[in-house]
Amino acid sequence: MALSFRMQDKTIAYIGDSLGRQQFQSMMCMVSGGEESPEFEDAAREYGLVKPRGAKRPDGWVYRFPNTNTTILYYWSASLSDLEPINSTDPTSDVAMHLDRPPAFLRRFLHRFDVVVLNTGHHWNRGKLTANHWVMHVNWKPNENKELEDIRNAKNFTVHSVVRWLDSELLSHPRLKAFFRTISPRHFRNGDWNTGGTCNNTTPLTGGSEVLQDESSDKVVESAVRGTRVSMIACIGAYLVYQTHGMNSLLHRYKARYASEKAFL
């Protein structure tokens, strides 16, 4: 009841990759109270989120709960950079990945949001860029900065760019609360899944019974939000791991560091 009251007449937007989608799904579960058929409206068309022909899914979802006039939405933007086909008439065209421009969806609908939560991280690797035909652009032209050819530098540049832009918009959107969620702790130790890393910890909270870390391991986001009005949601802590049918199942235990519940809603 208290959560529903705080969300009265508010629009909450999650924009990012699959971690943002999971956070959106968790919020939907909390607001619906776990009911199988809660009263809600599909408001996706208001935001242009209709599944394109041939696509597996739309670019996002928007649901409104009429009893509290609460709108909760998710928009897929894995890199938080603006993406547009280099040749709009060619379906196989490469895609300009504008590192210094936030997603068009965010720019277009920011005025409708009361809370916006951004995240990015896992798609910043050469394989993803190649598979998606993303070509890095800065200042409306293909990137010429050798330093940004390093994916880590490109991600750092983009995160700082979108945070600076969002911070500059907050003065003209006084009711808006803006957050940037950090990347999750890593599953694998001593390497990644394809570089010799292991994920064989079957003892929950190895080394202790509680999460005590009080800072984020995502230094890019921590650096980007420092000195701005954009707050950080730090996903920190340990994994709860248990063995199921010969496979490791991992449950993240997070300590989400909000300024306060009241600040978020």
mmCIF file of C-alpha atoms in Angstrom:
data_model
loop_
_atom_site.group_PDB
_atom_site.id
_atom_site.type_symbol
_atom_site.label_atom_id
_atom_site.label_comp_id
_atom_site.label_asym_id
_atom_site.label_seq_id
_atom_site.Cartn_x
_atom_site.Cartn_y
_atom_site.Cartn_z
ATOM 1 C CA MET A 1 0.000 0.000 0.000
ATOM 2 C CA ALA A 2 2.798 2.432 0.892
ATOM 3 C CA LEU A 3 4.593 1.639 -2.368
ATOM 4 C CA SER A 4 1.430 2.200 -4.411
ATOM 5 C CA PHE A 5 0.835 5.526 -2.654
ATOM 6 C CA ARG A 6 4.365 6.721 -3.442
ATOM 7 C CA MET A 7 3.896 5.789 -7.098
ATOM 8 C CA GLN A 8 0.577 7.603 -7.494
ATOM 9 C CA ASP A 9 0.491 9.595 -10.779
ATOM 10 C CA LYS A 10 4.122 8.757 -11.564
ATOM 11 C CA THR A 11 5.930 7.384 -14.608
ATOM 12 C CA ILE A 12 8.992 5.237 -13.938
ATOM 13 C CA ALA A 13 11.299 4.434 -16.850
ATOM 14 C CA TYR A 14 14.035 1.829 -17.057
ATOM 15 C CA ILE A 15 16.362 2.280 -20.031
ATOM 16 C CA GLY A 16 19.264 -0.061 -20.665
ATOM 17 C CA ASP A 17 20.132 -3.692 -21.320
ATOM 18 C CA SER A 18 18.808 -6.968 -19.897
ATOM 19 C CA LEU A 19 19.741 -5.964 -16.336
ATOM 20 C CA GLY A 20 17.458 -2.965 -16.686
ATOM 21 C CA ARG A 21 14.759 -5.231 -18.071
ATOM 22 C CA GLN A 22 15.052 -7.503 -15.040
ATOM 23 C CA GLN A 23 14.763 -4.496 -12.732
ATOM 24 C CA PHE A 24 11.647 -3.424 -14.657
ATOM 25 C CA GLN A 25 10.192 -6.923 -14.272
ATOM 26 C CA SER A 26 10.901 -6.882 -10.537
ATOM 27 C CA MET A 27 9.123 -3.550 -10.171
ATOM 28 C CA MET A 28 6.145 -4.897 -12.145
ATOM 29 C CA CYS A 29 5.987 -7.862 -9.800
ATOM 30 C CA MET A 30 6.033 -5.643 -6.703
ATOM 31 C CA VAL A 31 3.394 -3.251 -8.046
ATOM 32 C CA SER A 32 1.081 -6.042 -9.192
ATOM 33 C CA GLY A 33 1.404 -7.748 -5.817
ATOM 34 C CA GLY A 34 2.116 -11.050 -7.554
ATOM 35 C CA GLU A 35 -1.426 -11.263 -8.914
ATOM 36 C CA GLU A 36 -1.812 -13.321 -12.081
ATOM 37 C CA SER A 37 -4.274 -10.875 -13.630
ATOM 38 C CA PRO A 38 -3.689 -7.421 -12.159
ATOM 39 C CA GLU A 39 -5.636 -4.507 -13.556
ATOM 40 C CA PHE A 40 -3.369 -2.706 -16.005
ATOM 41 C CA GLU A 41 -3.349 -1.137 -19.457
ATOM 42 C CA ASP A 42 -0.856 -1.630 -22.263
ATOM 43 C CA ALA A 43 0.305 1.906 -23.080
ATOM 44 C CA ALA A 44 3.134 0.968 -25.455
ATOM 45 C CA ARG A 45 1.607 2.739 -28.467
ATOM 46 C CA GLU A 46 1.843 6.077 -26.653
ATOM 47 C CA TYR A 47 5.601 5.643 -26.746
ATOM 48 C CA GLY A 48 5.876 4.117 -30.214
ATOM 49 C CA LEU A 49 6.844 0.720 -28.834
ATOM 50 C CA VAL A 50 5.109 -1.554 -31.313
ATOM 51 C CA LYS A 51 6.842 -4.738 -32.467
ATOM 52 C CA PRO A 52 8.245 -4.196 -35.968
ATOM 53 C CA ARG A 53 7.350 -6.747 -38.629
ATOM 54 C CA GLY A 54 9.670 -9.730 -38.390
ATOM 55 C CA ALA A 55 11.048 -8.747 -34.990
ATOM 56 C CA LYS A 56 11.074 -11.201 -32.082
ATOM 57 C CA ARG A 57 9.958 -8.549 -29.617
ATOM 58 C CA PRO A 58 9.299 -4.809 -29.401
ATOM 59 C CA ASP A 59 12.000 -2.404 -28.229
ATOM 60 C CA GLY A 60 10.249 -2.143 -24.892
ATOM 61 C CA TRP A 61 7.070 -2.376 -22.867
ATOM 62 C CA VAL A 62 4.819 0.178 -21.151
ATOM 63 C CA TYR A 63 2.146 -0.695 -18.591
ATOM 64 C CA ARG A 64 -0.189 1.604 -16.704
ATOM 65 C CA PHE A 65 -2.049 0.767 -13.508
ATOM 66 C CA PRO A 66 -5.245 2.872 -13.679
ATOM 67 C CA ASN A 67 -6.106 2.589 -9.995
ATOM 68 C CA THR A 68 -3.020 4.683 -9.136
ATOM 69 C CA ASN A 69 -2.286 6.158 -12.579
ATOM 70 C CA THR A 70 1.183 4.640 -12.350
ATOM 71 C CA THR A 71 3.092 3.988 -15.561
ATOM 72 C CA ILE A 72 6.115 1.673 -15.641
ATOM 73 C CA LEU A 73 8.140 1.215 -18.799
ATOM 74 C CA TYR A 74 11.267 -0.399 -20.128
ATOM 75 C CA TYR A 75 13.179 0.564 -23.274
ATOM 76 C CA TRP A 76 15.975 -1.542 -24.720
ATOM 77 C CA SER A 77 19.157 0.483 -25.203
ATOM 78 C CA ALA A 78 22.119 -1.783 -24.555
ATOM 79 C CA SER A 79 24.757 0.916 -25.131
ATOM 80 C CA LEU A 80 22.848 4.082 -24.091
ATOM 81 C CA SER A 81 24.057 5.645 -27.338
ATOM 82 C CA ASP A 82 21.858 6.828 -30.187
ATOM 83 C CA LEU A 83 21.624 4.270 -32.980
ATOM 84 C CA GLU A 84 20.577 4.995 -36.555
ATOM 85 C CA PRO A 85 21.132 3.157 -39.850
ATOM 86 C CA ILE A 86 23.836 4.714 -41.974
ATOM 87 C CA ASN A 87 21.687 3.933 -45.037
ATOM 88 C CA SER A 88 18.020 3.916 -44.033
ATOM 89 C CA THR A 89 16.966 2.326 -47.354
ATOM 90 C CA ASP A 90 19.266 -0.681 -46.924
ATOM 91 C CA PRO A 91 18.102 -3.253 -44.332
ATOM 92 C CA THR A 92 21.649 -4.646 -44.129
ATOM 93 C CA SER A 93 23.237 -1.247 -43.530
ATOM 94 C CA ASP A 94 25.749 -0.656 -40.777
ATOM 95 C CA VAL A 95 24.415 1.321 -37.824
ATOM 96 C CA ALA A 96 25.897 4.586 -36.616
ATOM 97 C CA MET A 97 26.525 4.306 -32.872
ATOM 98 C CA HIS A 98 26.652 7.911 -31.666
ATOM 99 C CA LEU A 99 28.730 7.780 -28.499
ATOM 100 C CA ASP A 100 28.037 11.431 -27.674
ATOM 101 C CA ARG A 101 24.250 11.351 -28.127
ATOM 102 C CA PRO A 102 21.772 9.721 -25.741
ATOM 103 C CA PRO A 103 19.122 7.436 -27.237
ATOM 104 C CA ALA A 104 16.434 9.238 -29.243
ATOM 105 C CA PHE A 105 13.744 7.584 -27.088
ATOM 106 C CA LEU A 106 15.241 9.104 -23.937
ATOM 107 C CA ARG A 107 15.494 12.564 -25.494
ATOM 108 C CA ARG A 108 11.969 12.413 -26.860
ATOM 109 C CA PHE A 109 10.136 11.225 -23.761
ATOM 110 C CA LEU A 110 12.225 12.529 -20.865
ATOM 111 C CA HIS A 111 9.627 15.197 -20.061
ATOM 112 C CA ARG A 112 7.087 12.461 -19.272
ATOM 113 C CA PHE A 113 9.208 10.674 -16.675
ATOM 114 C CA ASP A 114 9.218 11.138 -12.909
ATOM 115 C CA VAL A 115 11.954 8.569 -12.357
ATOM 116 C CA VAL A 116 14.479 7.306 -14.897
ATOM 117 C CA VAL A 117 16.936 4.482 -14.240
ATOM 118 C CA LEU A 118 19.740 3.909 -16.749
ATOM 119 C CA ASN A 119 22.214 1.067 -17.099
ATOM 120 C CA THR A 120 24.716 -0.303 -19.586
ATOM 121 C CA GLY A 121 27.717 -2.597 -19.480
ATOM 122 C CA HIS A 122 27.534 -6.144 -20.762
ATOM 123 C CA HIS A 123 27.250 -5.280 -24.460
ATOM 124 C CA TRP A 124 30.464 -3.297 -24.550
ATOM 125 C CA ASN A 125 32.667 -5.811 -26.314
ATOM 126 C CA ARG A 126 33.970 -6.147 -29.858
ATOM 127 C CA GLY A 127 31.831 -9.209 -30.561
ATOM 128 C CA LYS A 128 28.582 -7.382 -29.815
ATOM 129 C CA LEU A 129 29.551 -4.358 -31.894
ATOM 130 C CA THR A 130 30.450 -6.566 -34.852
ATOM 131 C CA ALA A 131 27.307 -8.698 -34.567
ATOM 132 C CA ASN A 132 25.074 -5.618 -34.404
ATOM 133 C CA HIS A 133 26.945 -3.824 -37.211
ATOM 134 C CA TRP A 134 27.539 -0.866 -34.898
ATOM 135 C CA VAL A 135 30.057 1.689 -36.119
ATOM 136 C CA MET A 136 31.200 4.229 -33.542
ATOM 137 C CA HIS A 137 30.456 7.872 -34.386
ATOM 138 C CA VAL A 138 31.388 11.098 -32.587
ATOM 139 C CA ASN A 139 30.306 14.593 -33.623
ATOM 140 C CA TRP A 140 28.035 13.149 -36.322
ATOM 141 C CA LYS A 141 30.860 11.387 -38.165
ATOM 142 C CA PRO A 142 32.787 8.115 -37.895
ATOM 143 C CA ASN A 143 35.095 8.105 -34.914
ATOM 144 C CA GLU A 144 38.614 9.322 -35.635
ATOM 145 C CA ASN A 145 39.871 9.239 -32.047
ATOM 146 C CA LYS A 146 42.309 6.325 -31.669
ATOM 147 C CA GLU A 147 41.728 6.165 -27.920
ATOM 148 C CA LEU A 148 38.011 5.459 -28.428
ATOM 149 C CA GLU A 149 38.850 2.415 -30.524
ATOM 150 C CA ASP A 150 39.478 0.739 -27.180
ATOM 151 C CA ILE A 151 36.040 -0.533 -26.114
ATOM 152 C CA ARG A 152 36.699 0.342 -22.484
ATOM 153 C CA ASN A 153 37.421 3.938 -23.388
ATOM 154 C CA ALA A 154 34.375 4.102 -25.667
ATOM 155 C CA LYS A 155 32.124 2.867 -22.865
ATOM 156 C CA ASN A 156 33.639 5.324 -20.402
ATOM 157 C CA PHE A 157 33.165 8.180 -22.881
ATOM 158 C CA THR A 158 29.524 7.218 -23.541
ATOM 159 C CA VAL A 159 28.554 6.798 -19.878
ATOM 160 C CA HIS A 160 30.069 10.163 -18.971
ATOM 161 C CA SER A 161 28.388 11.758 -21.996
ATOM 162 C CA VAL A 162 24.882 10.528 -21.196
ATOM 163 C CA VAL A 163 25.251 11.446 -17.502
ATOM 164 C CA ARG A 164 26.385 14.969 -18.373
ATOM 165 C CA TRP A 165 23.444 15.365 -20.741
ATOM 166 C CA LEU A 166 20.954 14.035 -18.187
ATOM 167 C CA ASP A 167 22.359 16.248 -15.450
ATOM 168 C CA SER A 168 21.975 19.292 -17.726
ATOM 169 C CA GLU A 169 18.318 18.397 -18.311
ATOM 170 C CA LEU A 170 17.384 18.163 -14.639
ATOM 171 C CA LEU A 171 17.076 21.919 -14.197
ATOM 172 C CA SER A 172 14.280 22.053 -16.757
ATOM 173 C CA HIS A 173 12.658 18.883 -15.339
ATOM 174 C CA PRO A 174 12.518 19.657 -11.587
ATOM 175 C CA ARG A 175 10.303 16.716 -10.673
ATOM 176 C CA LEU A 176 12.563 14.159 -12.355
ATOM 177 C CA LYS A 177 14.700 11.804 -10.268
ATOM 178 C CA ALA A 178 17.569 10.294 -12.272
ATOM 179 C CA PHE A 179 19.567 7.188 -11.404
ATOM 180 C CA PHE A 180 22.323 5.141 -13.006
ATOM 181 C CA ARG A 181 22.520 1.505 -12.014
ATOM 182 C CA THR A 182 25.972 -0.048 -11.854
ATOM 183 C CA ILE A 183 26.924 -3.264 -13.554
ATOM 184 C CA SER A 184 26.346 -6.454 -11.550
ATOM 185 C CA PRO A 185 29.156 -8.328 -9.800
ATOM 186 C CA ARG A 186 30.757 -10.902 -12.088
ATOM 187 C CA HIS A 187 29.744 -14.557 -12.103
ATOM 188 C CA PHE A 188 33.140 -15.928 -13.064
ATOM 189 C CA ARG A 189 36.472 -15.905 -11.266
ATOM 190 C CA ASN A 190 39.942 -15.927 -12.843
ATOM 191 C CA GLY A 191 38.617 -15.228 -16.323
ATOM 192 C CA ASP A 192 35.353 -15.110 -18.216
ATOM 193 C CA TRP A 193 33.139 -17.981 -19.373
ATOM 194 C CA ASN A 194 35.201 -18.421 -22.542
ATOM 195 C CA THR A 195 38.666 -17.595 -21.205
ATOM 196 C CA GLY A 196 39.177 -20.217 -18.518
ATOM 197 C CA GLY A 197 37.078 -18.656 -15.776
ATOM 198 C CA THR A 198 35.213 -20.841 -13.301
ATOM 199 C CA CYS A 199 31.852 -20.541 -11.592
ATOM 200 C CA ASN A 200 32.043 -23.457 -9.200
ATOM 201 C CA ASN A 201 31.291 -21.829 -5.878
ATOM 202 C CA THR A 202 28.474 -23.897 -4.369
ATOM 203 C CA THR A 203 28.661 -22.426 -0.857
ATOM 204 C CA PRO A 204 26.257 -19.502 -0.315
ATOM 205 C CA LEU A 205 27.961 -16.285 0.831
ATOM 206 C CA THR A 206 31.360 -17.891 1.087
ATOM 207 C CA GLY A 207 33.442 -16.072 3.648
ATOM 208 C CA GLY A 208 30.608 -14.569 5.636
ATOM 209 C CA SER A 209 26.893 -14.359 6.278
ATOM 210 C CA GLU A 210 26.191 -10.824 5.108
ATOM 211 C CA VAL A 211 27.123 -8.285 2.476
ATOM 212 C CA LEU A 212 29.392 -5.639 3.957
ATOM 213 C CA GLN A 213 30.939 -3.953 0.892
ATOM 214 C CA ASP A 214 29.907 -0.302 0.815
ATOM 215 C CA GLU A 215 31.212 0.838 -2.549
ATOM 216 C CA SER A 216 30.659 -0.081 -6.158
ATOM 217 C CA SER A 217 33.117 -2.029 -8.262
ATOM 218 C CA ASP A 218 31.765 -0.136 -11.304
ATOM 219 C CA LYS A 219 34.202 2.756 -11.255
ATOM 220 C CA VAL A 220 33.000 4.098 -14.622
ATOM 221 C CA VAL A 221 29.509 4.880 -13.320
ATOM 222 C CA GLU A 222 30.818 6.027 -9.951
ATOM 223 C CA SER A 223 33.119 8.499 -11.696
ATOM 224 C CA ALA A 224 30.456 9.673 -14.157
ATOM 225 C CA VAL A 225 27.838 10.595 -11.533
ATOM 226 C CA ARG A 226 30.276 12.246 -9.125
ATOM 227 C CA GLY A 227 29.429 15.935 -8.793
ATOM 228 C CA THR A 228 26.144 15.605 -10.703
ATOM 229 C CA ARG A 229 22.493 15.359 -9.649
ATOM 230 C CA VAL A 230 22.300 11.860 -11.102
ATOM 231 C CA SER A 231 22.349 9.289 -8.292
ATOM 232 C CA MET A 232 23.932 5.865 -8.425
ATOM 233 C CA ILE A 233 22.229 2.587 -7.644
ATOM 234 C CA ALA A 234 25.154 0.401 -6.639
ATOM 235 C CA CYS A 235 24.599 -3.317 -7.139
ATOM 236 C CA ILE A 236 27.176 -4.695 -4.751
ATOM 237 C CA GLY A 237 27.618 -7.717 -2.596
ATOM 238 C CA ALA A 238 27.855 -11.454 -3.036
ATOM 239 C CA TYR A 239 26.325 -14.323 -4.936
ATOM 240 C CA LEU A 240 24.057 -16.855 -3.370
ATOM 241 C CA VAL A 241 24.955 -20.069 -5.196
ATOM 242 C CA TYR A 242 23.339 -23.434 -4.928
ATOM 243 C CA GLN A 243 23.539 -26.702 -6.863
ATOM 244 C CA THR A 244 20.506 -27.794 -8.888
ATOM 245 C CA HIS A 245 20.406 -30.852 -11.168
ATOM 246 C CA GLY A 246 24.145 -30.698 -11.747
ATOM 247 C CA MET A 247 24.087 -27.006 -12.713
ATOM 248 C CA ASN A 248 25.020 -23.959 -10.719
ATOM 249 C CA SER A 249 22.146 -21.547 -10.127
ATOM 250 C CA LEU A 250 23.113 -18.064 -9.090
ATOM 251 C CA LEU A 251 20.966 -15.691 -7.145
ATOM 252 C CA HIS A 252 22.346 -12.195 -6.841
ATOM 253 C CA ARG A 253 22.117 -10.545 -3.459
ATOM 254 C CA TYR A 254 22.327 -6.834 -3.949
ATOM 255 C CA LYS A 255 22.580 -3.910 -1.619
ATOM 256 C CA ALA A 256 20.877 -1.175 -3.648
ATOM 257 C CA ARG A 257 22.217 2.076 -2.355
ATOM 258 C CA TYR A 258 19.520 4.719 -2.761
ATOM 259 C CA ALA A 259 19.780 8.125 -1.114
ATOM 260 C CA SER A 260 16.519 7.064 0.487
ATOM 261 C CA GLU A 261 13.295 5.373 -0.494
ATOM 262 C CA LYS A 262 11.613 8.777 -0.472
ATOM 263 C CA ALA A 263 14.199 10.143 -2.917
ATOM 264 C CA PHE A 264 13.514 7.304 -5.371
ATOM 265 C CA LEU A 265 9.753 7.747 -5.362
#
